[in-house]
């Protein structure tokens, strides 16, 4: 059986979609939220969608102690506060998968623009704020939350992964492979997240313009 | 017969590849270079590769007067100087297709990193520097020069296009469609070039890591 995954922010659309898809693949899901009640409510909604799934709803600090892998899927506005609150809960050796995008919408700007993050990217901010020994990788910025959540939709796109250690990216790639139709692509060190995080506003711009739910595929990889 | 295209910087790999592919589709190609001799030499090399093609090699300032559409495909290091030199030559109403990428390699940095451009992107710098009435669109940052130049390779990827006027992007899309296997995707206004220009270093990072010639495809567009 696959190892459990904790999703901090699974009450949001992207985290909820990942929870559903992984649960379909047999991954036990721990849903974290600032509020235990909201986490349990989301777990209940998820179970309705995937009756075969295993969902537990817990307050964030407790949720992250339940799995080696923690996905951080919160609005940029909340990322720093969430990581501050998790300082005593995250443990060295855990894999933190950051999916945060510094959209300008965080300060009432456009969702087709981003804010500059001092560290270079939200993922690098996560690395700076996470307790020592927590390994950060960056992923899931280009996958449509709506399509993840629509379980009738057959996914067929890539997940762009950035991180400083190859084994961390391999571990995440194996988890991505559990979801039909998704392929992980190693995009380089964590600093490349400052580029990949910009794909979200670009995709939002494409979505608005073409009235679609766009994603990204990297061509040419089969030729490797 | 399709209208002619002038490619400033077609002595470089990307511009040369575009010249070959468009020439195959029957587009008369004017190759511009700082040096007329180098332009003529490139035109000769192109004709060897595409004997049915029409290639003319001219000094940049003369070359840009020969076509309504001008592709600017020069290293970032040379973009500003090139545009300064073209100030008297470019005419209102021309379409300037900027393919410049502000790679940090321009200042001996890494090709997986970019420089910050004050205007936001190289394309916006081009818009600022171009004579009034010259319409700037941004494109071709994610297409491998090596694959363009390899005429045996069947292309199958997208060209991400940014620009402020829909008719300019439509005009460019029609030109992109002349090349088999390429599809133009409207990514929004010219300011989005600051995101798309970052895709080049990301693709370079992927290429190095996976030993491939990667490109980008936007998924989900058929659902529109």
PDB file of C-alpha atoms in Angstrom, chain A residues 39 59 108 129 143 165 190:
ATOM      1  CA  UNK A  39     -10.538  19.572   7.845  1.00  0.00           C
ATOM      2  CA  UNK A  59      -5.674  20.512  12.446  1.00  0.00           C
ATOM      3  CA  UNK A 108      -5.781  42.243  -4.735  1.00  0.00           C
ATOM      4  CA  UNK A 129      11.150  28.784   6.691  1.00  0.00           C
ATOM      5  CA  UNK A 143      -2.298  21.320 -13.023  1.00  0.00           C
ATOM      6  CA  UNK A 165      18.108  16.606  -4.359  1.00  0.00           C
ATOM      7  CA  UNK A 190      14.679  24.508  -6.385  1.00  0.00           C
TER       8      UNK A 190
END
